[in-house]
Coordinates of C-alpha atoms and ligand atoms in Angstrom, one line a residue:
X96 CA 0.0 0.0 0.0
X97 CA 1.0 3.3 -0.9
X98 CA 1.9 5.3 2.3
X99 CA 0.1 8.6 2.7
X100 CA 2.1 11.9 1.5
X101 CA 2.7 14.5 4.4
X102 CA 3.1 18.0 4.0
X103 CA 4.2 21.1 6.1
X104 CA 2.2 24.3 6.8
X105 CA 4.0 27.2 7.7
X106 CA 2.0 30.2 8.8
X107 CA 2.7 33.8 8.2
X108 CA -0.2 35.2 9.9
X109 CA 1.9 37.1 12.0
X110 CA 4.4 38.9 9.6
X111 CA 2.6 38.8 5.6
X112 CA -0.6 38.9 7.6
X113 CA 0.3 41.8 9.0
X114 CA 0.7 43.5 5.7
X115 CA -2.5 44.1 5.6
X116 CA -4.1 47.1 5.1
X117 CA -4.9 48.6 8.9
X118 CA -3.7 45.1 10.7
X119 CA -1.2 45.4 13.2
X120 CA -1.0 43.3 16.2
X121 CA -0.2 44.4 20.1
X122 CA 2.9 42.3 21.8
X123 CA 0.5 40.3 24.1
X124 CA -1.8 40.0 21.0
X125 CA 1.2 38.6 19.0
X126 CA 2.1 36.5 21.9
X127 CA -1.3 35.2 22.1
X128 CA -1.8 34.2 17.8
X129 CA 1.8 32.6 18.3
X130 CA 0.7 30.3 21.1
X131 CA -2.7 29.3 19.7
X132 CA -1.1 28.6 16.5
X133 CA 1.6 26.4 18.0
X134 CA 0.4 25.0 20.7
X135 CA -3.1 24.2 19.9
X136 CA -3.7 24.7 16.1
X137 CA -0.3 22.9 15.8
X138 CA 1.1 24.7 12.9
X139 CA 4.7 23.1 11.7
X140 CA 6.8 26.5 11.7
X141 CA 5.5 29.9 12.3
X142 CA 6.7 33.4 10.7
X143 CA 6.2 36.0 12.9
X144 CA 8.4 39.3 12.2
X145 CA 10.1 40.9 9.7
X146 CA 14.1 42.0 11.5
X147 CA 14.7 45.6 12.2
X148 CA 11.1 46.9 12.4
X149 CA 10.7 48.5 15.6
X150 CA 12.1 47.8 19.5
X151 CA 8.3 47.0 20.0
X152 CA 8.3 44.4 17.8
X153 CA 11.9 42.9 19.4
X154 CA 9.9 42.7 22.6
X155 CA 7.0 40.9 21.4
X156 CA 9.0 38.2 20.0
X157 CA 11.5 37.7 22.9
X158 CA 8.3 37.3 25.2
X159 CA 7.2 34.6 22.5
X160 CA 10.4 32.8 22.0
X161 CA 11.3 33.2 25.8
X162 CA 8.0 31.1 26.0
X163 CA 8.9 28.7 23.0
X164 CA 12.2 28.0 24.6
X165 CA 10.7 26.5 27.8
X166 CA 7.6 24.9 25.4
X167 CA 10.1 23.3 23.1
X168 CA 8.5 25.5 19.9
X169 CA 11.5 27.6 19.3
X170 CA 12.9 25.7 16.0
X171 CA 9.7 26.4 14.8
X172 CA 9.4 30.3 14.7
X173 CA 10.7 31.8 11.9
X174 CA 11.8 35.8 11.0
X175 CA 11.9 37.4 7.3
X176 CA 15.6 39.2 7.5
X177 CA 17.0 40.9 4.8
X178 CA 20.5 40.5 2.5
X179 CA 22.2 43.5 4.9
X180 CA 25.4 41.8 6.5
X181 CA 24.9 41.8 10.1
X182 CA 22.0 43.8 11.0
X183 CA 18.9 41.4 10.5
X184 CA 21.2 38.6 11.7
X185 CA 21.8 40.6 14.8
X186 CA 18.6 41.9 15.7
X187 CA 17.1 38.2 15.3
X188 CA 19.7 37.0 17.6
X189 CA 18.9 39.5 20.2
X190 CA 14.9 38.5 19.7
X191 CA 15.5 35.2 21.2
X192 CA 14.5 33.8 17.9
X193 CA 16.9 30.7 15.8
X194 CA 15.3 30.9 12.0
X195 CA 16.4 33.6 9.4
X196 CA 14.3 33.9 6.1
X197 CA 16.1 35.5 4.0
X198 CA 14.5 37.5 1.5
X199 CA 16.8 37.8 -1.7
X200 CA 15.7 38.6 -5.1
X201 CA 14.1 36.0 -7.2
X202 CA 14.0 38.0 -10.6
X203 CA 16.1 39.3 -13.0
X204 CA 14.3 42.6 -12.5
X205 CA 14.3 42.8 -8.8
X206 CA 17.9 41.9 -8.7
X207 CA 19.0 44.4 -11.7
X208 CA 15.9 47.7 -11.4
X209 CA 15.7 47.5 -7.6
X210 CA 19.3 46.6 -6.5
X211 CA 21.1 47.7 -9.5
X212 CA 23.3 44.7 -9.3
X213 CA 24.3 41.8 -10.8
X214 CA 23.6 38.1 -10.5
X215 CA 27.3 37.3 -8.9
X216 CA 27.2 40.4 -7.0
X217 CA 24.1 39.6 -5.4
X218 CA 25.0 36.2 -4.6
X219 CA 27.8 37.4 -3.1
X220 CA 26.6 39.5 -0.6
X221 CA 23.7 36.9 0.1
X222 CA 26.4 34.3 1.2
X223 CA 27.6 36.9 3.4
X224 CA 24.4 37.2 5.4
X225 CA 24.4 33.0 5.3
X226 CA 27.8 33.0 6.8
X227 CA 27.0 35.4 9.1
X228 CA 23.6 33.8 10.1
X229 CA 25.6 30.2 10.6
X230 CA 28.4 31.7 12.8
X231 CA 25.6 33.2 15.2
X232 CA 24.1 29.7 15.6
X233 CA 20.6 30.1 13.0
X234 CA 19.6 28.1 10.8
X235 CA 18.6 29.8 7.4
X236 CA 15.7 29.9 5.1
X237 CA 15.6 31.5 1.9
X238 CA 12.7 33.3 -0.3
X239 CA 13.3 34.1 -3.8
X240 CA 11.0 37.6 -3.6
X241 CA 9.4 38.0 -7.0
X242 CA 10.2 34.1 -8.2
X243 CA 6.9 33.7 -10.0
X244 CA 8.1 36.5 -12.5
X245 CA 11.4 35.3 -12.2
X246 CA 10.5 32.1 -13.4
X247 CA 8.4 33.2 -15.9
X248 CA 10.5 35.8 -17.3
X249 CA 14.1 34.9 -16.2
X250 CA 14.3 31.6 -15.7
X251 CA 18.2 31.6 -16.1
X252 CA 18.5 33.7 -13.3
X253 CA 16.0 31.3 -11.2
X254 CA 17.9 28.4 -12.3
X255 CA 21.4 30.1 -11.3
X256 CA 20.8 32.0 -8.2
X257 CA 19.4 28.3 -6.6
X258 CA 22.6 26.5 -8.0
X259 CA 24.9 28.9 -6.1
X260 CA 22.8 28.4 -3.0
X261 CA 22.0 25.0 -2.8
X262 CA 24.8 23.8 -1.0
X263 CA 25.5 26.9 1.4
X264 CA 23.4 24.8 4.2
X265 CA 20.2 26.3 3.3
X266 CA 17.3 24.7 4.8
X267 CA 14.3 25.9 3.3
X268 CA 13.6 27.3 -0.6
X269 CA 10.7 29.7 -0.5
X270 CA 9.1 30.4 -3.7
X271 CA 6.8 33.2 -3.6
X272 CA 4.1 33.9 -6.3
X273 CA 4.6 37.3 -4.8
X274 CA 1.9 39.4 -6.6
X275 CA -0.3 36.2 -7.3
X276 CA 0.1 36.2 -11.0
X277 CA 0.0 32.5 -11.1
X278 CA -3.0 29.6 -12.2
X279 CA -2.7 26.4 -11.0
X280 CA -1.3 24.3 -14.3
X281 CA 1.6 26.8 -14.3
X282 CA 2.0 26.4 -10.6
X283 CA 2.3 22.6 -11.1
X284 CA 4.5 22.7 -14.3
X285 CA 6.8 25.5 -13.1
X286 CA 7.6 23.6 -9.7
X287 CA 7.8 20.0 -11.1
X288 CA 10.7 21.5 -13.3
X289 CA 12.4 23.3 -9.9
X290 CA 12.0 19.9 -8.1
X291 CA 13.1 17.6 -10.9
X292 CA 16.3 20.2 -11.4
X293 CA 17.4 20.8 -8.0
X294 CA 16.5 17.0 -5.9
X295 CA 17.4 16.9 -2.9
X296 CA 16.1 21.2 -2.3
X297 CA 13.1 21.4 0.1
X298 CA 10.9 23.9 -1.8
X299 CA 7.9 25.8 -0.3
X300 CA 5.2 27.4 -1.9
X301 CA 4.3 30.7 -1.1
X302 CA 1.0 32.0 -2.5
X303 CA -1.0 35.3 -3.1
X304 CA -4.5 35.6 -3.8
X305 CA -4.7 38.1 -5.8
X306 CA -6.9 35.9 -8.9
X307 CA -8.7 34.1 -6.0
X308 CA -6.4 31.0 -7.1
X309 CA -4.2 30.8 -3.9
X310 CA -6.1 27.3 -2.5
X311 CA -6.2 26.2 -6.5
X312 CA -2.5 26.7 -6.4
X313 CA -1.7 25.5 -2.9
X314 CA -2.9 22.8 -4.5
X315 CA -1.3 22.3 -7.5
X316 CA 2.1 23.1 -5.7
X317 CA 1.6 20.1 -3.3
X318 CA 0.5 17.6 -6.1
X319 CA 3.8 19.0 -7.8
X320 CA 6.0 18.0 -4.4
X321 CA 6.5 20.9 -2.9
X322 CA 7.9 20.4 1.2
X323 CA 5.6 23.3 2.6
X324 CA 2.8 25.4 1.8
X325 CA 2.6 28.9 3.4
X326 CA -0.8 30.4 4.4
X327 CA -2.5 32.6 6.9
X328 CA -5.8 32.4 9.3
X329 CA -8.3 33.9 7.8
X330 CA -6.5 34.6 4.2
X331 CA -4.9 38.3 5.7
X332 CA -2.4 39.1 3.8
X333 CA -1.6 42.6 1.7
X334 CA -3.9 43.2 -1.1
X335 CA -6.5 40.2 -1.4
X336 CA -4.2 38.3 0.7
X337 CA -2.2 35.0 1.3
X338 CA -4.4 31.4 1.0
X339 CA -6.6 30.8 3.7
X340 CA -4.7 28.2 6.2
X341 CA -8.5 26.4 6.7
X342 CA -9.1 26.2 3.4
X343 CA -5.4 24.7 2.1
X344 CA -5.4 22.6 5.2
X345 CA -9.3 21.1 4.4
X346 CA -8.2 20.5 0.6
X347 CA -4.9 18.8 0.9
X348 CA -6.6 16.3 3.2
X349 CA -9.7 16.0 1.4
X350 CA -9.1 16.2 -2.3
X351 CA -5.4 15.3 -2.4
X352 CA -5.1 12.5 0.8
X353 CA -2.4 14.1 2.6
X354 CA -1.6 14.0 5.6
X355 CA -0.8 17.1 8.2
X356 CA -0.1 17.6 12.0
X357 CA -2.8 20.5 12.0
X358 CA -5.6 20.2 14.6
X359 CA -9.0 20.9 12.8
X360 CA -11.1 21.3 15.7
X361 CA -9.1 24.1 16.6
X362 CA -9.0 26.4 12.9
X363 CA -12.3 27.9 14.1
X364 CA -11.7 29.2 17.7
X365 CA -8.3 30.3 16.4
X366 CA -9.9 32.3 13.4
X367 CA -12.4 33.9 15.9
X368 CA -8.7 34.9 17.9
X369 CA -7.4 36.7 15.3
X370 CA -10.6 37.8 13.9
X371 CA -11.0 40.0 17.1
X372 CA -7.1 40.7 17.4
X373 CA -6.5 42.0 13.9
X374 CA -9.8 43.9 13.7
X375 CA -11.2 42.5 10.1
X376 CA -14.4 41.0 10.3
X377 CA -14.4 37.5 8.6
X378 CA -17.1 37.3 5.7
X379 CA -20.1 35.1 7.1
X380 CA -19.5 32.9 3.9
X381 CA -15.5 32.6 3.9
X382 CA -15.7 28.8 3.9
X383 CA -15.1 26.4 6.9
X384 CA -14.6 29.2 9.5
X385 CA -17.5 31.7 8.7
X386 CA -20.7 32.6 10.7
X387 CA -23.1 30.8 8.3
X388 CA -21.1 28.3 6.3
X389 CA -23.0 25.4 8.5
X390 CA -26.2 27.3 8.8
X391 CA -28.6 25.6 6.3
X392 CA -31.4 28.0 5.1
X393 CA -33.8 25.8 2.6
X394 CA -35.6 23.2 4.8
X395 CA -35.4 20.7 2.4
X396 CA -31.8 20.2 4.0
X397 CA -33.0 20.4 7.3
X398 CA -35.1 17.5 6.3
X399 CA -32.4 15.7 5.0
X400 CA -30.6 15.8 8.0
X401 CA -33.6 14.4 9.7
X402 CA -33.8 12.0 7.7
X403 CA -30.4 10.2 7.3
X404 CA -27.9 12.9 6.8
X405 CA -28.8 13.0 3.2
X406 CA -26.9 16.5 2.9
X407 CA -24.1 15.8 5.1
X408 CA -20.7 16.1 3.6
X409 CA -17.3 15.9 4.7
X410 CA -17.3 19.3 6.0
X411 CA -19.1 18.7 8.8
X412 CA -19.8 21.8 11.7
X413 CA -18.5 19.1 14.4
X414 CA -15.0 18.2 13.0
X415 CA -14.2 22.4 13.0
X416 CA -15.2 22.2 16.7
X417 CA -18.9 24.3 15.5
X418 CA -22.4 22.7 15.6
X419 CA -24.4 23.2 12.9
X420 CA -27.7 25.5 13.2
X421 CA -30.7 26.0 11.1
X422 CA -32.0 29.3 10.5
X423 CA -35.7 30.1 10.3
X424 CA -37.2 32.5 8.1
X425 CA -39.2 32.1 4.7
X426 CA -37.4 29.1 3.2
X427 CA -38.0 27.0 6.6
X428 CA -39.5 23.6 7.0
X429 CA -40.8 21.8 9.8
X430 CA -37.4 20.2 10.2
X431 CA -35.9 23.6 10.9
X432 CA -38.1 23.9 13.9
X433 CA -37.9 21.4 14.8
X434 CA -34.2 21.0 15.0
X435 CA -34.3 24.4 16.9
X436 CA -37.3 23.3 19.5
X437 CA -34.8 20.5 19.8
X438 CA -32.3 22.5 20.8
X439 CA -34.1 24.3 23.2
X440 CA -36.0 21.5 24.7
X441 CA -38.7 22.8 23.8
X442 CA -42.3 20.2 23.0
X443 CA -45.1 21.0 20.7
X444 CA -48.1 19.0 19.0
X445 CA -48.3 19.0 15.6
X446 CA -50.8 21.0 15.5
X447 CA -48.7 24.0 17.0
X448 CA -46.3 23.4 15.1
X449 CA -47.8 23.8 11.7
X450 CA -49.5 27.2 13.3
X451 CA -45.7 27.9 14.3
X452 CA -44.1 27.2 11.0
X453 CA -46.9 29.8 9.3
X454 CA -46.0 32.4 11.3
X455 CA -42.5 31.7 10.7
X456 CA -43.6 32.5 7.2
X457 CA -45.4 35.2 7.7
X458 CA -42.6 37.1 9.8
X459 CA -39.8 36.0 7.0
X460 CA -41.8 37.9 4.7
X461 CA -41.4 41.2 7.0
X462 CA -38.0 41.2 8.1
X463 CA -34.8 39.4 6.9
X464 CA -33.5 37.2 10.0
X465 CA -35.6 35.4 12.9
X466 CA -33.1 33.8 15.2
X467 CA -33.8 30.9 16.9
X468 CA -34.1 32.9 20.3
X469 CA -36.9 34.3 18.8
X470 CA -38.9 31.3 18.9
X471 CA -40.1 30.6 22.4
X472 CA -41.8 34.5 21.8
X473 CA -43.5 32.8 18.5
X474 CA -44.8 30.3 19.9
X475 CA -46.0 32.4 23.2
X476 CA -47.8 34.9 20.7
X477 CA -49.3 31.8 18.5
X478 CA -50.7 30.2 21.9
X479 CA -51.1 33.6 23.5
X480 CA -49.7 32.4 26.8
X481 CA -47.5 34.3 29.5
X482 CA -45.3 31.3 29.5
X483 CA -42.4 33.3 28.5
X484 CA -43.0 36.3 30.4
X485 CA -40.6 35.0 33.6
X486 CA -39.0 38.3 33.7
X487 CA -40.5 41.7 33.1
X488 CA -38.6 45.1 33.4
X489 CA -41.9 47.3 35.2
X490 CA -40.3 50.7 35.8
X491 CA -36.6 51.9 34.0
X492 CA -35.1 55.3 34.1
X493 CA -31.7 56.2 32.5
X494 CA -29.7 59.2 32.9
X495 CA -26.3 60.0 31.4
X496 CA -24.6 63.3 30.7
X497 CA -21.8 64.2 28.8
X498 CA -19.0 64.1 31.7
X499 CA -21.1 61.9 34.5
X500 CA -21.0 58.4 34.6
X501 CA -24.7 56.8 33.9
X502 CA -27.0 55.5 36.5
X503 CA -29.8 53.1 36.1
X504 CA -33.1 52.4 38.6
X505 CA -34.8 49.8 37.8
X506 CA -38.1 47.8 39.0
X507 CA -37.9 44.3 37.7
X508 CA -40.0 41.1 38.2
X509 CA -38.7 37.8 38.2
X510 CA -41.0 35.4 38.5
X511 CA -43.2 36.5 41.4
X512 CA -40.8 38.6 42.8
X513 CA -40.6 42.1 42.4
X514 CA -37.0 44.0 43.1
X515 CA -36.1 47.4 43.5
X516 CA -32.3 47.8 42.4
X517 CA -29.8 50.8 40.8
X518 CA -26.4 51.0 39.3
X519 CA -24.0 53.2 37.9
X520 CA -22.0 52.3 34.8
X521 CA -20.0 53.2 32.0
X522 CA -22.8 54.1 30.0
X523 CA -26.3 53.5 30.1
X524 CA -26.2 49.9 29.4
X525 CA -23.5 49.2 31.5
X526 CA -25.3 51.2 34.3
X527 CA -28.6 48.7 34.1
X528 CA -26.3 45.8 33.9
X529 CA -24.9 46.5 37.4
X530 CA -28.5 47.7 38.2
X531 CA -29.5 43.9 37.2
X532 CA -26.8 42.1 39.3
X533 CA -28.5 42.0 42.3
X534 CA -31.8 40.9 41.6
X535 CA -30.1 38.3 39.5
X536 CA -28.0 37.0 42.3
X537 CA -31.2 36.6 44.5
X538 CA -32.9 35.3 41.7
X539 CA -30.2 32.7 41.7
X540 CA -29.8 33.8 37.8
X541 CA -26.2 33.6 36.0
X542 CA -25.4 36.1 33.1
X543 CA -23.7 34.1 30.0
X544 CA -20.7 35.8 29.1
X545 CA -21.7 38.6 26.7
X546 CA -19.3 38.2 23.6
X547 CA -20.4 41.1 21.3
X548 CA -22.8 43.8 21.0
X549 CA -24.1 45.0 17.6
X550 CA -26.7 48.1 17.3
X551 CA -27.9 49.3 13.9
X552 CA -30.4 50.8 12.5
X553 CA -32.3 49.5 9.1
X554 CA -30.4 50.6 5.8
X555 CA -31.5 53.4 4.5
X556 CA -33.0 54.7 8.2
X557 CA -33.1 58.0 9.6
X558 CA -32.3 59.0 13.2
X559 CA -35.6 58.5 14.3
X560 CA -35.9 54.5 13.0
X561 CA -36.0 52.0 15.2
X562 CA -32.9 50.3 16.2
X563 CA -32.3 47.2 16.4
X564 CA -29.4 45.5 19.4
X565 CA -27.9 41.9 18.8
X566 CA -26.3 40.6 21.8
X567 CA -23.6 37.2 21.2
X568 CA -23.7 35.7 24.5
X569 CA -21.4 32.4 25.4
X570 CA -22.1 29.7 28.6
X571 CA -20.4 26.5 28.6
X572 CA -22.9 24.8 26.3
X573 CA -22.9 26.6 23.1
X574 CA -22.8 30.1 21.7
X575 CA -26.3 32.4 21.2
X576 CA -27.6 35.2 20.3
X577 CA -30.8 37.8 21.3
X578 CA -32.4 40.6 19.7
X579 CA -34.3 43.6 20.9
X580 CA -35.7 46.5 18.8
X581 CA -36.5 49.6 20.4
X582 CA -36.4 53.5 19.2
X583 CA -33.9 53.8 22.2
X584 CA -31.1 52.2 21.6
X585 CA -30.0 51.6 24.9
X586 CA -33.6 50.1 25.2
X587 CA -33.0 47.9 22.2
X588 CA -30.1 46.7 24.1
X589 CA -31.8 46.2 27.5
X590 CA -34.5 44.2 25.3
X591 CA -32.2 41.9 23.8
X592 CA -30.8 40.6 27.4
X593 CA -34.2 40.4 28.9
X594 CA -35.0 38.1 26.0
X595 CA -32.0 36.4 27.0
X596 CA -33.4 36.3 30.4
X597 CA -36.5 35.0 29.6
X598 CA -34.8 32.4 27.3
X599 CA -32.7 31.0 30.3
X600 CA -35.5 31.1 33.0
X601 CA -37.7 29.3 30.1
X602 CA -35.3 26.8 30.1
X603 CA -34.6 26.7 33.9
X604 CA -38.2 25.9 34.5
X605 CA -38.8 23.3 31.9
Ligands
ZN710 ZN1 3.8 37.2 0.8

């Protein structure tokens, strides 16, 4: 039997990643992406600096290696230097960090427009930096900036600057499609030639998105025999970015057998990390680690499930660590529903269900999302019962000035208990939030960890429109979310966790 093919991923989140536009990362946040990546996503090497940036940056990646050191990760964590004699070799060396990747130039033009030197000089001064990098105890890397032109237009160059370099104890070949020019056949043909010239070189593949092609030409360049493949959570990258690390990991196991040391059930918490630390908001639809990607919508597929997994593939919610929901809303089907009542533990007859599913309907037709949280509400306005009415706010007033911190008095009934409480907060919401902790604690009622908080308005609405608050909450179970809808928007917001309330003491009771 043939044995399976392994590949390396090395991840460059942390240095190409933050090349883009508006991204840059905190030390601690640094220190934090580096860990997960290492320790739980289990990336094989990591880049995570370019040399000579800033004394900030030095001190982010000492903290990391000094932790990498004692975690045995430091081989693994990896810094672009550049052809300059000592100075990126030095300022690595004072990081803490062991890997150099050297960034020489991969094309003719680079090498003759940007340096204004020739092949044999260049090489020259690049074995310099090697010798260098060797005598202070790192091991070395190389990337051929600009090598998909190079190849394409200069392939002499390519073929010559790799010659004088492959026996200098280099460890690593990088080749970057640096301004991702290239389509997958000429991925795959341009490599096979590097690998069949040069055996015996580890090559890595280094690819832009640019075309959209990056995972098609991950691809290619690990059917082609490539060592690594480079990539980045969540595809950052300058421009339209590197290849997504979820996606190149998902294919190269799934379409081409391979085998990595990456843990899946991890890609999803991790791209949620560096969602919040780098500040751009992942697409709901980016695939494997976006918001709705295992949300079905039709209910025909909701049925499915029901019914033997008929639209189950091998991207399944539970190997990415997510569970897969159903949303509700025109397109539902009784399996939606029920998948969510499910969820909620909630029973109905068949009658009340039908009467449940029309109104579903008939509130898809007015606005564009119902959320599962909105259900037990449904079904209390279809059977026009107080069931869900544990918790009910009977007197609120808010004051906040421009310079004063905001306090809150509330009145507030939980089940048949009525309590009197204030607060003062940050803010409005903040102040009724401490306002709330009291009768809570009585009450014997914990607050899920709230995880974001979004207030808008309709598009195209005025001042005046209503606004609308979604709250992301978190407890140990699983991950939610409530809405309230209020002129106020502090009300919309004080809405949205009494739902939440109501949702839990529902549940409580049942
Ligand atoms: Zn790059």
């Amino acid at each position: 039997m043939e044995q399976q093919r392994s590949i390396q991923l090395m991840d460059t989140t942390l240095r190409d990643g933050e090349q883009t536009q508006g991204v840059s990362y905190f030390p601690q946040e640094k220190v934090s992406i580096g860990k997960a990546l290492l320790q739980s996503l289990k990336v094989d090497r990591i880049e995570v600096a370019s040399a000579r940036v800033s004394d900030g940056e030095k001190a982010a990646v000492q903290q990391l290696t000094e932790w990498a050191k004692g975690a045995g990760y430091l081989e693994k964590i990896e810094i672009l230097g550049f052809v300059d004699k000592n100075k990126s070799v030095d300022w690595i060396v004072e990081s803490g960090a062991k890997v150099i990747n050297l960034l020489t130039k991969g094309s003719l033009n680079h090498c003759t427009n940007q340096l204004g030197k020739t092949l044999e000089q260049h090489i020259e001064d690049i074995r310099q930096t090697i010798s260098y990098a060797h005598s202070q105890g790192l091991s070395v890397n190389v990337y051929l900036e600009d090598w998909s032109n190079g190849y394409a237009n200069s392939p002499d160059y390519v073929y010559q600057l790799v010659d004088a370099l492959q026996n200098q104890g280099i460890n690593h070949f990088m080749l970057p499609d640096t301004l991702g020019v290239m389509a997958p056949k000429e991925v795959h043909a341009s490599l096979s030639d590097m690998i069949e010239r040069f055996p015996g070189v580890k090559f890595n593949f280094h690819p832009h998105n640019d075309y959209g092609l990056a995972t098609a030409n991950a691809m290619a360049a690990a059917e082609a025999g490539v060592d690594s493949i480079h990539c980045t959570m969540n595809c950052l990258g300058e421009r339209a970015g590197n290849a997504s690390l979820a996606e190149v990991s998902v294919v190269l196991k799934d379409k081409l057998g391979f085998k990595l040391n990456i843990d899946e059930t991890e890609i999803h918490n991790i791209a949620k990390l560096v969602e919040s630390f780098s500040g751009k908001r992942l697409a709901a639809n980016t695939p494997i680690v976006g918001a709705d990607v295992f949300t079905q919508t039709a209910g025909i597929h909701a049925d499915g499930d029901q019914k033997g997994d008929l639209y189950m593939t091998e991207l399944s919610p539970e190997r990415f660590g997510r569970e897969r929901s159903y949303a509700l809303g025109k397109m539902a089907g009784k399996a939606s529903i029920n998948k969510n009542l499910e969820a909620m533990e909630i029973e109905l007859s068949p009658e009340n269900q039908q009467k449940l599913l029309n109104k579903i309907v008939q509130l898809g037709d007015q606005k564009a999302t119902i959320t599962p949280a909105d259900l037990p509400f449904i079904i209390a306005d279809i059977m026009e019962s107080n069931d869900f009415a544990h918790i009910e706010l009977l007197n609120c007033s808010i004051t906040s000035g421009l310079d004063l911190e905001s306090s809150a008095n509330i009145r507030l009934r939980i089940g048949d208990e009525v309590y009197k409480s204030s607060g003062h907060g940050n803010g409005g919401f903040d102040a009724f939030m401490k306002a709330l902790e009291m009768p809570l604690r009585k009450a014997k009622l914990s607050m899920p960890e709230l995880l974001d908080y979004e207030v808008r308005i309709p598009p195209g609405g005025k001042a005046n429109a209503l606004t609308e608050c979604i709250i992301q909450w978190a407890d140990d179970k699983k991950q939610f979310h409530t809405r309230g809808i209020n002129s106020n928007q502090v009300f919309a917001g004080i809405q949205a966790v009494l739902r939440m309330l109501n949702v839990r003491l529902h549940q409580r009771q049942a």
